[in-house]
Short mmCIF file of C-alpha atoms in Angstrom, two decimals:
data_model
loop_
_atom_site.label_atom_id
_atom_site.label_comp_id
_atom_site.label_asym_id
_atom_site.label_seq_id
_atom_site.Cartn_x
_atom_site.Cartn_y
_atom_site.Cartn_z
CA MET A 1 0.00 0.00 0.00
CA ALA A 2 1.13 3.57 -0.64
CA LYS A 3 2.14 5.63 2.32
CA LYS A 4 -0.08 8.63 2.82
CA ASN A 5 1.90 11.73 1.94
CA THR A 6 1.39 14.40 4.61
CA LYS A 7 3.51 17.02 2.85
CA SER A 8 1.89 20.01 1.21
CA PRO A 9 2.25 20.30 -2.59
CA ASP A 10 4.79 23.11 -2.14
CA GLU A 11 6.99 20.92 0.08
CA MET A 12 6.93 17.87 -2.20
CA SER A 13 9.94 17.19 -4.40
CA PHE A 14 9.81 16.07 -8.01
CA LEU A 15 10.29 12.44 -6.90
CA ASP A 16 7.45 12.81 -4.37
CA HIS A 17 5.16 13.97 -7.18
CA LEU A 18 6.25 11.01 -9.31
CA GLU A 19 5.48 8.65 -6.43
CA GLU A 20 2.03 10.17 -6.05
CA LEU A 21 1.43 9.89 -9.79
CA ARG A 22 2.58 6.27 -9.78
CA TRP A 23 0.01 5.25 -7.19
CA HIS A 24 -2.77 7.13 -8.93
CA LEU A 25 -1.90 5.29 -12.15
CA ILE A 26 -1.71 1.94 -10.34
CA ARG A 27 -5.17 2.43 -8.82
CA SER A 28 -6.54 3.51 -12.22
CA VAL A 29 -5.14 0.42 -13.92
CA LEU A 30 -6.50 -1.81 -11.14
CA ALA A 31 -9.96 -0.29 -11.62
CA ILE A 32 -9.81 -1.03 -15.36
CA VAL A 33 -8.63 -4.60 -14.70
CA ILE A 34 -11.40 -5.26 -12.14
CA ILE A 35 -14.15 -3.96 -14.47
CA ALA A 36 -12.59 -5.83 -17.41
CA SER A 37 -12.66 -9.06 -15.34
CA VAL A 38 -16.37 -8.60 -14.71
CA ALA A 39 -16.88 -7.93 -18.42
CA LEU A 40 -15.07 -11.19 -19.24
CA LEU A 41 -17.65 -13.07 -17.17
CA MET A 42 -20.45 -11.34 -19.09
CA SER A 43 -19.05 -12.00 -22.56
CA ASP A 44 -22.32 -13.32 -24.01
CA PHE A 45 -24.19 -10.15 -23.08
CA LEU A 46 -21.24 -7.94 -24.00
CA PHE A 47 -20.81 -9.35 -27.52
CA ASP A 48 -24.24 -10.64 -28.55
CA THR A 49 -26.34 -7.82 -27.08
CA ILE A 50 -24.07 -4.77 -26.88
CA LEU A 51 -21.30 -5.12 -29.45
CA PHE A 52 -23.27 -6.89 -32.17
CA GLY A 53 -26.47 -4.96 -31.42
CA PRO A 54 -25.94 -2.46 -34.30
CA LYS A 55 -25.70 -5.42 -36.72
CA SER A 56 -29.30 -6.43 -36.02
CA MET A 57 -32.12 -4.60 -37.81
CA ASP A 58 -34.04 -4.74 -34.51
CA PHE A 59 -31.61 -2.16 -33.14
CA PRO A 60 -33.55 0.88 -31.78
CA THR A 61 -31.89 3.31 -34.22
CA TYR A 62 -32.95 1.26 -37.26
CA ARG A 63 -36.49 0.81 -35.95
CA PHE A 64 -36.84 4.56 -35.35
CA LEU A 65 -35.50 5.48 -38.81
CA CYS A 66 -37.75 2.85 -40.40
CA LYS A 67 -40.80 4.35 -38.67
CA MET A 68 -39.75 7.85 -39.71
CA GLY A 69 -39.42 6.70 -43.32
CA ASN A 70 -42.87 5.09 -43.25
CA PHE A 71 -44.32 8.23 -41.65
CA VAL A 72 -43.15 10.47 -44.50
CA GLY A 73 -43.96 7.85 -47.11
CA ILE A 74 -40.39 6.97 -48.10
CA GLU A 75 -39.21 3.41 -48.69
CA SER A 76 -36.38 3.00 -46.23
CA ASP A 77 -33.45 0.57 -46.30
CA PHE A 78 -33.65 0.59 -42.49
CA CYS A 79 -36.77 -1.58 -42.74
CA ALA A 80 -34.81 -4.53 -44.16
CA ASP A 81 -34.86 -7.90 -42.39
CA GLU A 82 -31.09 -8.10 -41.94
CA LEU A 83 -27.84 -6.48 -42.99
CA PRO A 84 -26.25 -8.25 -46.00
CA PHE A 85 -22.90 -9.15 -44.45
CA ILE A 86 -21.39 -11.65 -42.07
CA ILE A 87 -18.74 -11.17 -39.41
CA GLN A 88 -15.78 -13.52 -39.58
CA SER A 89 -12.50 -14.11 -37.78
CA ARG A 90 -9.58 -14.83 -40.11
CA GLU A 91 -6.82 -15.17 -37.52
CA MET A 92 -6.13 -18.04 -35.15
CA SER A 93 -6.18 -15.74 -32.12
CA GLY A 94 -8.72 -13.31 -33.55
CA GLN A 95 -11.64 -14.16 -31.28
CA PHE A 96 -9.48 -14.49 -28.16
CA SER A 97 -7.84 -11.11 -28.80
CA ALA A 98 -11.25 -9.54 -29.35
CA TYR A 99 -12.44 -11.15 -26.10
CA ILE A 100 -9.57 -9.66 -24.06
CA TRP A 101 -9.24 -6.23 -25.65
CA THR A 102 -12.96 -5.54 -25.75
CA SER A 103 -13.16 -6.26 -22.02
CA ILE A 104 -10.27 -3.86 -21.38
CA TRP A 105 -11.99 -1.11 -23.35
CA VAL A 106 -15.18 -1.75 -21.37
CA GLY A 107 -13.07 -1.30 -18.24
CA PHE A 108 -11.89 2.08 -19.53
CA ILE A 109 -15.38 3.27 -20.57
CA VAL A 110 -17.26 2.11 -17.47
CA GLY A 111 -14.43 3.15 -15.15
CA PHE A 112 -14.04 6.60 -16.73
CA PRO A 113 -15.52 8.48 -13.71
CA TYR A 114 -13.05 6.75 -11.37
CA LEU A 115 -10.17 7.56 -13.72
CA LEU A 116 -11.24 11.20 -13.61
CA TYR A 117 -11.40 10.99 -9.83
CA GLU A 118 -7.81 9.72 -9.63
CA MET A 119 -6.66 12.43 -12.03
CA TRP A 120 -8.45 15.08 -9.99
CA LYS A 121 -6.95 13.80 -6.73
CA PHE A 122 -3.50 14.25 -8.27
CA ILE A 123 -4.15 17.73 -9.70
CA SER A 124 -6.34 19.32 -7.01
CA PRO A 125 -3.68 19.69 -4.26
CA GLY A 126 -1.82 22.09 -6.56
CA LEU A 127 -4.87 24.36 -6.98
CA HIS A 128 -5.78 27.29 -4.80
CA PRO A 129 -8.75 26.74 -2.42
CA ASN A 130 -10.82 29.18 -4.46
CA GLU A 131 -10.02 27.29 -7.68
CA ARG A 132 -11.03 23.99 -6.08
CA LYS A 133 -14.27 25.60 -4.93
CA HIS A 134 -15.16 26.80 -8.43
CA SER A 135 -14.25 23.40 -9.88
CA ARG A 136 -16.81 21.47 -7.84
CA GLY A 137 -18.81 19.08 -9.92
CA PHE A 138 -15.91 18.52 -12.32
CA ILE A 139 -16.06 14.72 -12.11
CA PHE A 140 -19.86 14.60 -12.46
CA THR A 141 -19.95 17.05 -15.38
CA ALA A 142 -17.02 15.47 -17.22
CA SER A 143 -18.49 11.97 -16.73
CA LEU A 144 -21.92 13.11 -17.90
CA LEU A 145 -20.42 14.64 -21.05
CA PHE A 146 -18.35 11.51 -21.73
CA PHE A 147 -21.28 9.11 -21.36
CA THR A 148 -23.52 11.40 -23.42
CA GLY A 149 -20.94 11.32 -26.19
CA ALA A 150 -20.49 7.56 -25.84
CA LEU A 151 -24.25 7.00 -26.15
CA PHE A 152 -24.35 9.34 -29.15
CA GLY A 153 -21.57 7.30 -30.76
CA TYR A 154 -23.21 3.96 -29.96
CA TYR A 155 -26.78 4.77 -30.95
CA LEU A 156 -26.17 7.07 -33.89
CA VAL A 157 -22.65 7.08 -35.35
CA ALA A 158 -21.91 3.35 -35.02
CA PRO A 159 -25.18 1.93 -36.46
CA LEU A 160 -25.28 4.40 -39.37
CA SER A 161 -21.62 3.66 -40.16
CA ILE A 162 -22.21 -0.08 -39.99
CA ASN A 163 -25.36 0.16 -42.10
CA PHE A 164 -23.67 2.28 -44.76
CA LEU A 165 -20.33 0.45 -44.94
CA GLY A 166 -21.86 -3.02 -44.51
CA THR A 167 -24.32 -2.56 -47.38
CA PHE A 168 -22.07 -0.63 -49.76
CA THR A 169 -20.92 -2.64 -52.77
CA VAL A 170 -18.95 -1.84 -55.91
CA SER A 171 -20.28 -4.91 -57.71
CA SER A 172 -22.81 -7.67 -57.14
CA GLN A 173 -19.90 -10.10 -57.57
CA VAL A 174 -18.31 -8.91 -54.32
CA SER A 175 -19.75 -10.00 -50.97
CA ASN A 176 -19.08 -8.24 -47.68
CA ASN A 177 -17.46 -10.55 -45.15
CA ILE A 178 -16.42 -8.19 -42.37
CA ASP A 179 -13.45 -9.09 -40.21
CA LEU A 180 -14.22 -9.27 -36.50
CA ALA A 181 -11.46 -6.82 -35.57
CA SER A 182 -12.70 -4.30 -38.15
CA PHE A 183 -16.29 -4.47 -36.88
CA ILE A 184 -15.23 -4.07 -33.25
CA SER A 185 -12.94 -1.19 -34.20
CA THR A 186 -15.83 0.65 -35.87
CA VAL A 187 -18.04 0.37 -32.78
CA ARG A 188 -15.21 1.11 -30.33
CA THR A 189 -13.94 4.14 -32.27
CA SER A 190 -17.44 5.59 -32.57
CA VAL A 191 -18.12 5.23 -28.83
CA VAL A 192 -14.75 6.28 -27.36
CA ALA A 193 -14.02 9.07 -29.84
CA CYS A 194 -17.45 10.67 -29.40
CA GLY A 195 -17.15 10.34 -25.63
CA LEU A 196 -13.80 12.16 -25.61
CA ILE A 197 -14.92 14.78 -28.14
CA PHE A 198 -17.85 15.71 -25.90
CA GLU A 199 -15.29 16.75 -23.25
CA LEU A 200 -14.58 19.91 -25.29
CA PRO A 201 -16.45 22.29 -22.91
CA ILE A 202 -14.44 20.97 -19.94
CA ILE A 203 -11.17 21.45 -21.83
CA VAL A 204 -12.11 25.01 -22.81
CA TYR A 205 -13.11 25.74 -19.20
CA PHE A 206 -9.68 24.85 -17.84
CA LEU A 207 -7.83 26.52 -20.73
CA THR A 208 -9.76 29.69 -19.98
CA LYS A 209 -8.95 29.41 -16.27
CA VAL A 210 -5.22 29.32 -17.02
CA GLY A 211 -5.50 32.16 -19.52
CA LEU A 212 -4.73 30.25 -22.72
CA VAL A 213 -8.19 30.71 -24.26
CA THR A 214 -10.65 33.62 -24.40
CA PRO A 215 -14.05 34.03 -26.09
CA GLU A 216 -12.45 36.46 -28.54
CA ILE A 217 -9.87 33.87 -29.59
CA LEU A 218 -12.59 31.23 -30.04
CA LYS A 219 -14.67 33.61 -32.16
CA LYS A 220 -11.69 34.82 -34.19
CA TYR A 221 -10.68 31.29 -35.18
CA ARG A 222 -14.21 29.97 -35.66
CA LYS A 223 -13.74 29.37 -39.40
CA ILE A 224 -10.38 27.68 -38.87
CA SER A 225 -11.97 25.62 -36.11
CA LEU A 226 -14.65 24.46 -38.56
CA VAL A 227 -11.94 23.03 -40.83
CA VAL A 228 -10.20 21.43 -37.83
CA VAL A 229 -13.52 19.94 -36.68
CA LEU A 230 -14.09 18.35 -40.08
CA ILE A 231 -10.54 16.95 -40.05
CA ILE A 232 -11.02 15.53 -36.55
CA ALA A 233 -14.36 14.03 -37.57
CA ALA A 234 -12.68 12.39 -40.57
CA VAL A 235 -9.91 10.95 -38.37
CA VAL A 236 -11.96 9.62 -35.45
CA THR A 237 -14.90 8.19 -37.40
CA PRO A 238 -15.20 5.32 -39.87
CA PRO A 239 -14.40 6.40 -43.46
CA ASP A 240 -17.84 7.51 -44.61
CA VAL A 241 -19.30 10.97 -45.11
CA VAL A 242 -22.45 10.31 -43.06
CA SER A 243 -20.49 9.50 -39.88
CA GLN A 244 -18.19 12.48 -40.35
CA ILE A 245 -21.15 14.87 -40.64
CA LEU A 246 -22.87 13.29 -37.65
CA VAL A 247 -19.77 13.81 -35.50
CA ALA A 248 -19.02 17.28 -36.89
CA LEU A 249 -22.48 18.70 -36.02
CA PRO A 250 -22.34 18.10 -32.24
CA ILE A 251 -18.72 19.32 -32.16
CA LEU A 252 -19.85 22.62 -33.69
CA VAL A 253 -22.63 22.88 -31.10
CA LEU A 254 -20.14 22.10 -28.32
CA TYR A 255 -17.81 24.75 -29.75
CA GLN A 256 -20.54 27.37 -29.42
CA ILE A 257 -21.26 26.20 -25.88
CA SER A 258 -17.54 26.45 -25.13
CA ILE A 259 -17.55 30.12 -26.20
CA TYR A 260 -20.35 30.77 -23.71
CA ILE A 261 -18.49 28.86 -20.97
CA SER A 262 -15.30 30.80 -21.65
CA ARG A 263 -17.22 34.08 -21.40
CA ARG A 264 -18.82 33.01 -18.10
CA VAL A 265 -15.45 32.02 -16.64
CA LEU A 266 -13.96 35.41 -17.44
CA LYS A 267 -16.99 37.21 -15.99
CA ASN A 268 -16.72 35.23 -12.77
CA GLU A 269 -13.00 35.96 -12.60
CA ALA A 270 -13.67 39.68 -13.09
CA LYS A 271 -16.28 39.66 -10.30
CA ARG A 272 -13.88 37.84 -7.99
CA GLU A 273 -11.10 40.33 -8.72
CA ALA A 274 -13.50 43.22 -8.11
CA LYS A 275 -14.51 41.79 -4.72
CA LEU A 276 -10.86 41.33 -3.73
CA ALA A 277 -10.08 44.89 -4.79
CA ALA A 278 -13.02 46.18 -2.74
CA LYS A 279 -11.83 44.26 0.33
CA ARG A 280 -8.31 45.67 -0.06
CA ALA A 281 -9.73 49.16 -0.39
CA LYS A 282 -11.73 48.77 2.85
CA LYS A 283 -8.69 47.50 4.74
CA SER A 284 -6.57 50.40 3.55
#
């Protein structure tokens, strides 16, 4: 067990900080391993229900889009009985590797709030009491944004990507036999990437607090940011236009929200500075 460090952050040496960081990382890894072990025991539910859910036409997203198509009188491909491809494993260790690595990624996703907690416990001693006070709710807010993004990726980006890429053909002579690793990668990338992208407001909040970002900067580089957003969407999503647009739209919304957050942070900082100045004036 790690010895509890009673030194203040100012008194700790570089090696003391490394020791603290080491134990935070060890506890984070242990949390991932424990959750991954539970996931290994629930492999049938994890693969058949969760991971392969977007392959079934009974998936909620397909049913909703099918009903919407029928409502407006459009014949929809989302009303098909099944997707015209099969999933296969072409390597000797393919299924075993998928079994292990998928469980580890589940450990990361489910354990994300605890990972944030460990990160916060390492960072917070170096903050001023007032900064810690204004950062209350960080873990809850960051976790909520991450899981919102993960659900967005799972229920929207992943199924639409799978439906588009799994049904796309260049010729009737070519059949789609999707490799297991490729299918899992599509679902995993959609979920994790969207979860992390939805953390943009939190990132902007802290960058504003340290003075690296202002609302004026965000507004000035809005057009450049649009190009960057499209590039990021192209990198983190499967290679189809639909997925890239679906990811780009919420990023643009989050960017606008981030401008508002940055403005609020600066206003709160100005009010705090005004109060401190008033107190100094009274004392003098």
